[in-house]
mmCIF file of C-alpha atoms in Angstrom:
data_model
loop_
_atom_site.group_PDB
_atom_site.id
_atom_site.type_symbol
_atom_site.label_atom_id
_atom_site.label_comp_id
_atom_site.label_asym_id
_atom_site.label_seq_id
_atom_site.Cartn_x
_atom_site.Cartn_y
_atom_site.Cartn_z
ATOM 1 C CA MET A 1 14.863 -41.366 81.136
ATOM 2 C CA LYS A 2 14.655 -37.585 80.981
ATOM 3 C CA LYS A 3 13.322 -35.977 84.114
ATOM 4 C CA LEU A 4 9.634 -35.107 83.891
ATOM 5 C CA LEU A 5 8.147 -31.900 85.210
ATOM 6 C CA ILE A 6 4.754 -31.716 86.927
ATOM 7 C CA TYR A 7 2.315 -29.486 85.058
ATOM 8 C CA SER A 8 2.433 -26.647 87.560
ATOM 9 C CA PHE A 9 6.213 -26.264 87.275
ATOM 10 C CA VAL A 10 7.594 -23.361 85.274
ATOM 11 C CA LEU A 11 9.043 -24.128 81.835
ATOM 12 C CA LEU A 12 10.975 -21.574 79.831
ATOM 13 C CA LEU A 13 10.845 -20.901 76.115
ATOM 14 C CA ALA A 14 13.810 -20.126 73.889
ATOM 15 C CA ALA A 15 12.051 -18.232 71.100
ATOM 16 C CA CYS A 16 13.433 -16.805 67.842
ATOM 17 C CA SER A 17 14.036 -13.426 69.399
ATOM 18 C CA GLY A 18 15.843 -14.941 72.352
ATOM 19 C CA LYS A 19 13.071 -13.939 74.742
ATOM 20 C CA LYS A 20 11.805 -16.359 77.350
ATOM 21 C CA SER A 21 8.338 -16.771 78.803
ATOM 22 C CA ASP A 22 6.618 -18.966 81.368
ATOM 23 C CA LEU A 23 4.484 -21.912 80.376
ATOM 24 C CA PRO A 24 1.008 -20.701 81.377
ATOM 25 C CA ALA A 25 -1.626 -22.898 82.969
ATOM 26 C CA SER A 26 -5.348 -22.256 83.314
ATOM 27 C CA ASP A 27 -5.591 -23.801 86.771
ATOM 28 C CA ASN A 28 -2.997 -24.676 89.374
ATOM 29 C CA ILE A 29 -4.169 -28.277 89.743
ATOM 30 C CA ILE A 30 -2.425 -31.617 89.576
ATOM 31 C CA THR A 31 -3.372 -33.746 86.567
ATOM 32 C CA LYS A 32 -2.249 -37.039 85.042
ATOM 33 C CA TYR A 33 -0.200 -35.116 82.467
ATOM 34 C CA THR A 34 3.501 -34.390 82.757
ATOM 35 C CA PHE A 35 6.019 -32.834 80.392
ATOM 36 C CA SER A 36 9.554 -33.419 79.226
ATOM 37 C CA LEU A 37 12.229 -30.806 79.550
ATOM 38 C CA PRO A 38 12.144 -28.303 76.640
ATOM 39 C CA HIS A 39 13.819 -29.268 73.365
ATOM 40 C CA THR A 40 14.704 -27.164 70.338
ATOM 41 C CA ILE A 41 12.615 -27.160 67.177
ATOM 42 C CA ASP A 42 13.955 -25.572 63.980
ATOM 43 C CA PHE A 43 11.438 -23.991 61.589
ATOM 44 C CA SER A 44 14.121 -22.977 59.036
ATOM 45 C CA VAL A 45 13.125 -19.296 59.344
ATOM 46 C CA CYS A 46 13.611 -19.362 63.125
ATOM 47 C CA GLY A 47 13.751 -21.680 66.111
ATOM 48 C CA ALA A 48 11.648 -22.235 69.225
ATOM 49 C CA SER A 49 11.061 -24.884 71.898
ATOM 50 C CA TYR A 50 8.729 -27.838 72.263
ATOM 51 C CA VAL A 51 7.887 -30.395 74.942
ATOM 52 C CA VAL A 52 6.663 -33.967 74.888
ATOM 53 C CA ILE A 53 3.331 -34.399 76.709
ATOM 54 C CA TYR A 54 3.011 -37.587 78.762
ATOM 55 C CA ASN A 55 -0.232 -39.206 79.887
ATOM 56 C CA ASN A 56 0.533 -41.310 82.969
ATOM 57 C CA SER A 57 4.164 -41.574 81.782
ATOM 58 C CA HIS A 58 3.176 -42.639 78.231
ATOM 59 C CA PRO A 59 4.120 -40.256 75.373
ATOM 60 C CA LEU A 60 0.978 -38.520 74.121
ATOM 61 C CA ASP A 61 1.975 -35.693 71.772
ATOM 62 C CA THR A 62 4.458 -32.882 71.105
ATOM 63 C CA ALA A 63 3.516 -29.249 71.837
ATOM 64 C CA LEU A 64 4.972 -25.850 70.991
ATOM 65 C CA LEU A 65 6.005 -23.945 74.103
ATOM 66 C CA TYR A 66 5.467 -20.375 72.880
ATOM 67 C CA SER A 67 1.825 -20.088 73.920
ATOM 68 C CA GLY A 68 1.992 -23.054 76.304
ATOM 69 C CA VAL A 69 -0.224 -25.995 77.201
ATOM 70 C CA PHE A 70 -3.529 -25.145 78.871
ATOM 71 C CA ASN A 71 -5.584 -27.398 81.098
ATOM 72 C CA ILE A 72 -9.395 -27.326 81.362
ATOM 73 C CA GLY A 73 -10.371 -29.407 84.362
ATOM 74 C CA LYS A 74 -8.256 -32.496 84.967
ATOM 75 C CA ASP A 75 -8.475 -34.205 81.586
ATOM 76 C CA THR A 76 -8.603 -31.664 78.752
ATOM 77 C CA LEU A 77 -5.519 -30.056 77.215
ATOM 78 C CA ILE A 78 -5.269 -27.342 74.548
ATOM 79 C CA TYR A 79 -1.963 -26.691 72.767
ATOM 80 C CA ALA A 80 -0.310 -26.037 69.414
ATOM 81 C CA GLN A 81 0.849 -29.373 68.011
ATOM 82 C CA VAL A 82 4.268 -29.714 66.369
ATOM 83 C CA ARG A 83 5.530 -32.467 64.095
ATOM 84 C CA SER A 84 8.933 -33.344 62.680
ATOM 85 C CA GLU A 85 9.883 -32.832 59.047
ATOM 86 C CA PRO A 86 12.995 -33.918 57.162
ATOM 87 C CA ASP A 87 15.687 -31.220 57.248
ATOM 88 C CA GLU A 88 17.435 -29.866 54.151
ATOM 89 C CA ASN A 89 19.547 -33.042 54.073
ATOM 90 C CA GLY A 90 16.494 -35.294 54.235
ATOM 91 C CA LYS A 91 17.252 -36.362 57.808
ATOM 92 C CA ARG A 92 14.345 -36.832 60.229
ATOM 93 C CA PHE A 93 14.845 -36.936 63.977
ATOM 94 C CA GLU A 94 14.536 -40.379 65.560
ATOM 95 C CA SER A 95 13.568 -39.601 69.143
ATOM 96 C CA LYS A 96 10.987 -37.343 70.772
ATOM 97 C CA ASN A 97 13.601 -36.288 73.319
ATOM 98 C CA GLU A 98 15.955 -34.325 71.066
ATOM 99 C CA SER A 99 16.151 -31.303 68.782
ATOM 100 C CA MET A 100 14.183 -31.573 65.574
ATOM 101 C CA HIS A 101 13.351 -29.810 62.333
ATOM 102 C CA GLY A 102 9.592 -29.420 62.123
ATOM 103 C CA VAL A 103 6.368 -27.477 61.686
ATOM 104 C CA VAL A 104 3.419 -26.292 63.772
ATOM 105 C CA THR A 105 0.523 -28.334 62.443
ATOM 106 C CA THR A 106 -2.682 -27.362 64.247
ATOM 107 C CA LEU A 107 -4.383 -26.243 67.448
ATOM 108 C CA SER A 108 -5.192 -29.438 69.340
ATOM 109 C CA LEU A 109 -7.719 -30.245 72.042
ATOM 110 C CA TYR A 110 -7.241 -33.569 73.821
ATOM 111 C CA ASP A 111 -10.205 -34.499 76.037
ATOM 112 C CA GLY A 112 -8.558 -37.403 77.850
ATOM 113 C CA LYS A 113 -9.715 -39.929 75.250
ATOM 114 C CA GLN A 114 -9.640 -38.355 71.796
ATOM 115 C CA PHE A 115 -7.801 -35.654 69.863
ATOM 116 C CA HIS A 116 -9.833 -32.846 68.311
ATOM 117 C CA TYR A 117 -8.118 -30.601 65.770
ATOM 118 C CA LEU A 118 -9.652 -27.149 66.012
ATOM 119 C CA LYS A 119 -10.176 -25.143 62.824
ATOM 120 C CA LEU A 120 -10.693 -21.657 64.180
ATOM 121 C CA PRO A 121 -11.440 -18.736 61.831
ATOM 122 C CA TYR A 122 -8.319 -16.711 60.979
ATOM 123 C CA PHE A 123 -6.114 -19.019 63.078
ATOM 124 C CA ASP A 124 -2.586 -19.435 61.692
ATOM 125 C CA PRO A 125 -0.738 -22.363 63.329
ATOM 126 C CA PHE A 126 2.623 -20.566 63.130
ATOM 127 C CA PHE A 127 1.770 -16.961 64.054
ATOM 128 C CA SER A 128 -1.442 -17.214 66.121
ATOM 129 C CA SER A 129 -0.256 -17.260 69.714
ATOM 130 C CA PHE A 130 -3.115 -17.790 72.153
ATOM 131 C CA CYS A 131 -4.248 -18.213 75.739
ATOM 132 C CA VAL A 132 -7.135 -20.107 77.329
ATOM 133 C CA ASN A 133 -9.303 -18.791 80.149
ATOM 134 C CA ASN A 134 -12.013 -21.215 81.276
ATOM 135 C CA TYR A 135 -13.756 -22.121 77.987
ATOM 136 C CA ALA A 136 -12.525 -19.112 76.012
ATOM 137 C CA ILE A 137 -9.590 -19.213 73.594
ATOM 138 C CA PHE A 138 -8.113 -15.772 72.881
ATOM 139 C CA TYR A 139 -5.823 -15.654 69.857
ATOM 140 C CA TRP A 140 -4.320 -13.489 67.123
ATOM 141 C CA GLY A 141 -6.140 -13.933 63.825
ATOM 142 C CA PHE A 142 -4.797 -13.336 60.304
ATOM 143 C CA HIS A 143 -6.617 -13.100 56.986
ATOM 144 C CA THR A 144 -5.003 -11.866 53.745
ATOM 145 C CA ASP A 145 -3.337 -8.593 54.853
ATOM 146 C CA LYS A 146 -5.459 -8.044 57.992
ATOM 147 C CA MET A 147 -4.862 -8.831 61.661
ATOM 148 C CA PHE A 148 -7.569 -9.552 64.264
ATOM 149 C CA ALA A 149 -8.088 -10.101 67.977
ATOM 150 C CA CYS A 150 -10.186 -13.261 68.238
ATOM 151 C CA LEU A 151 -12.243 -15.038 70.879
ATOM 152 C CA TYR A 152 -13.433 -18.622 70.402
ATOM 153 C CA ASN A 153 -16.009 -20.059 72.812
ATOM 154 C CA ILE A 154 -15.357 -23.795 73.213
ATOM 155 C CA LYS A 155 -18.852 -24.504 74.566
ATOM 156 C CA THR A 156 -20.858 -22.692 71.894
ATOM 157 C CA GLY A 157 -18.457 -22.979 68.953
ATOM 158 C CA THR A 158 -18.813 -19.256 68.175
ATOM 159 C CA THR A 159 -16.033 -16.839 67.289
ATOM 160 C CA ARG A 160 -15.750 -13.067 67.638
ATOM 161 C CA ALA A 161 -13.081 -11.311 65.571
ATOM 162 C CA VAL A 162 -12.089 -7.649 65.997
ATOM 163 C CA TYR A 163 -9.996 -5.955 63.306
ATOM 164 C CA LEU A 164 -6.720 -4.514 64.643
ATOM 165 C CA SER A 165 -4.509 -3.387 61.754
ATOM 166 C CA GLN A 166 -2.722 -4.319 58.573
ATOM 167 C CA ILE A 167 -0.173 -7.132 58.919
ATOM 168 C CA GLU A 168 3.515 -6.249 59.165
ATOM 169 C CA GLY A 169 5.711 -8.748 57.313
ATOM 170 C CA THR A 170 7.732 -11.046 59.604
ATOM 171 C CA ASP A 171 9.091 -14.589 59.864
ATOM 172 C CA ASP A 172 9.403 -14.427 63.661
ATOM 173 C CA ILE A 173 7.144 -16.802 65.575
ATOM 174 C CA GLY A 174 7.525 -14.415 68.535
ATOM 175 C CA ALA A 175 6.169 -11.355 66.707
ATOM 176 C CA TYR A 176 2.782 -11.596 68.453
ATOM 177 C CA ASN A 177 2.935 -12.155 72.189
ATOM 178 C CA PRO A 178 0.405 -14.581 73.673
ATOM 179 C CA PRO A 179 -2.702 -12.647 74.799
ATOM 180 C CA HIS A 180 -3.068 -12.450 78.565
ATOM 181 C CA ILE A 181 -5.594 -11.427 81.204
ATOM 182 C CA GLU A 182 -4.663 -8.256 83.057
ATOM 183 C CA ASN A 183 -6.903 -6.277 85.423
ATOM 184 C CA SER A 184 -10.008 -8.081 84.096
ATOM 185 C CA GLY A 185 -9.151 -7.131 80.495
ATOM 186 C CA ILE A 186 -7.546 -9.175 77.717
ATOM 187 C CA VAL A 187 -4.290 -7.726 76.370
ATOM 188 C CA PHE A 188 -3.014 -8.186 72.813
ATOM 189 C CA ARG A 189 0.557 -6.859 72.509
ATOM 190 C CA ASP A 190 2.932 -7.373 69.595
ATOM 191 C CA SER A 191 6.741 -7.402 69.664
ATOM 192 C CA MET A 192 6.793 -3.725 68.591
ATOM 193 C CA ASP A 193 4.827 -2.838 71.772
ATOM 194 C CA ASN A 194 1.596 -1.957 70.000
ATOM 195 C CA GLU A 195 -1.088 -2.848 72.532
ATOM 196 C CA TRP A 196 -4.844 -3.367 72.358
ATOM 197 C CA VAL A 197 -6.782 -4.026 75.577
ATOM 198 C CA PHE A 198 -10.393 -5.247 75.423
ATOM 199 C CA ASN A 199 -12.968 -6.438 77.898
ATOM 200 C CA GLN A 200 -13.159 -10.227 77.951
ATOM 201 C CA ASP A 201 -15.981 -10.568 75.415
ATOM 202 C CA LEU A 202 -14.082 -8.355 72.919
ATOM 203 C CA LYS A 203 -17.032 -5.967 72.688
ATOM 204 C CA ARG A 204 -15.373 -2.919 74.242
ATOM 205 C CA VAL A 205 -11.932 -1.332 73.857
ATOM 206 C CA ILE A 206 -10.422 -0.480 77.246
ATOM 207 C CA SER A 207 -7.171 1.113 76.079
ATOM 208 C CA LEU A 208 -4.826 1.457 73.098
ATOM 209 C CA LYS A 209 -1.067 2.060 72.937
ATOM 210 C CA LEU A 210 -0.180 2.232 69.263
ATOM 211 C CA HIS A 211 2.652 3.522 67.104
ATOM 212 C CA PRO A 212 1.658 6.617 65.078
ATOM 213 C CA GLU A 213 1.310 4.760 61.760
ATOM 214 C CA ILE A 214 -0.990 2.146 63.346
ATOM 215 C CA LYS A 215 -2.998 4.848 65.117
ATOM 216 C CA GLN A 216 -3.431 6.763 61.866
ATOM 217 C CA GLU A 217 -4.751 3.664 60.124
ATOM 218 C CA GLN A 218 -7.208 2.996 62.964
ATOM 219 C CA ASN A 219 -8.437 6.594 62.800
ATOM 220 C CA SER A 220 -9.124 6.237 59.082
ATOM 221 C CA ASN A 221 -10.893 2.886 59.471
ATOM 222 C CA SER A 222 -13.723 2.358 61.930
ATOM 223 C CA THR A 223 -13.213 -0.644 64.227
ATOM 224 C CA ASN A 224 -14.928 -3.659 62.689
ATOM 225 C CA ILE A 225 -16.378 -6.246 65.056
ATOM 226 C CA ALA A 226 -17.620 -9.406 63.363
ATOM 227 C CA SER A 227 -19.058 -12.628 64.759
ATOM 228 C CA GLN A 228 -19.351 -16.009 63.121
ATOM 229 C CA ASP A 229 -20.048 -19.598 64.108
ATOM 230 C CA THR A 230 -17.701 -22.529 63.846
ATOM 231 C CA LYS A 231 -17.623 -26.099 65.143
ATOM 232 C CA ILE A 232 -14.923 -28.199 66.774
#
């Protein structure tokens, strides 16, 4: 059997761009969940890594490693679910412990008993990297040709979306780095080093580091902050 890693261990991602990042965790606590070593997943347009999640040594699900697997308390997990698909030759992988051709299907919340598939506004399973802090999910949102910084409150089911810029065309799953908490702010940084830093309720801009063409667009369009409700 493949060696399992305790949740608090560091796992590395082999993303499309070749960059690597740590598997983040909300709390440094021991849970009943463990993970396989990383395996390769091919999306046709690029590749990334996934892990098998185990619940008391029993296979539970497969999760994309780019954003990571987040723990709320001891029982609840949040992660981007991946599933296998037949490759161009019609072959489907036969084991959860090997490379596979597949897709990112949804953002999943497992509460220790049931799976809940979250349908967050503007969430794109492939491009929307995310992070979880307590009961807040921060993620990149996409709608038509627009890009947003989004905050989903798990307890209230409400979402706040802040317009950032027009979308740049890409097939790279690593084009939008997972948001992260830094100096009490939430940082959204893309692979071109455009950076938006907000306070943690997304109601105030702390700082901006933008390329000239993005800055010009923001100057010509007032920042649009919109709220809406959703349900798990």
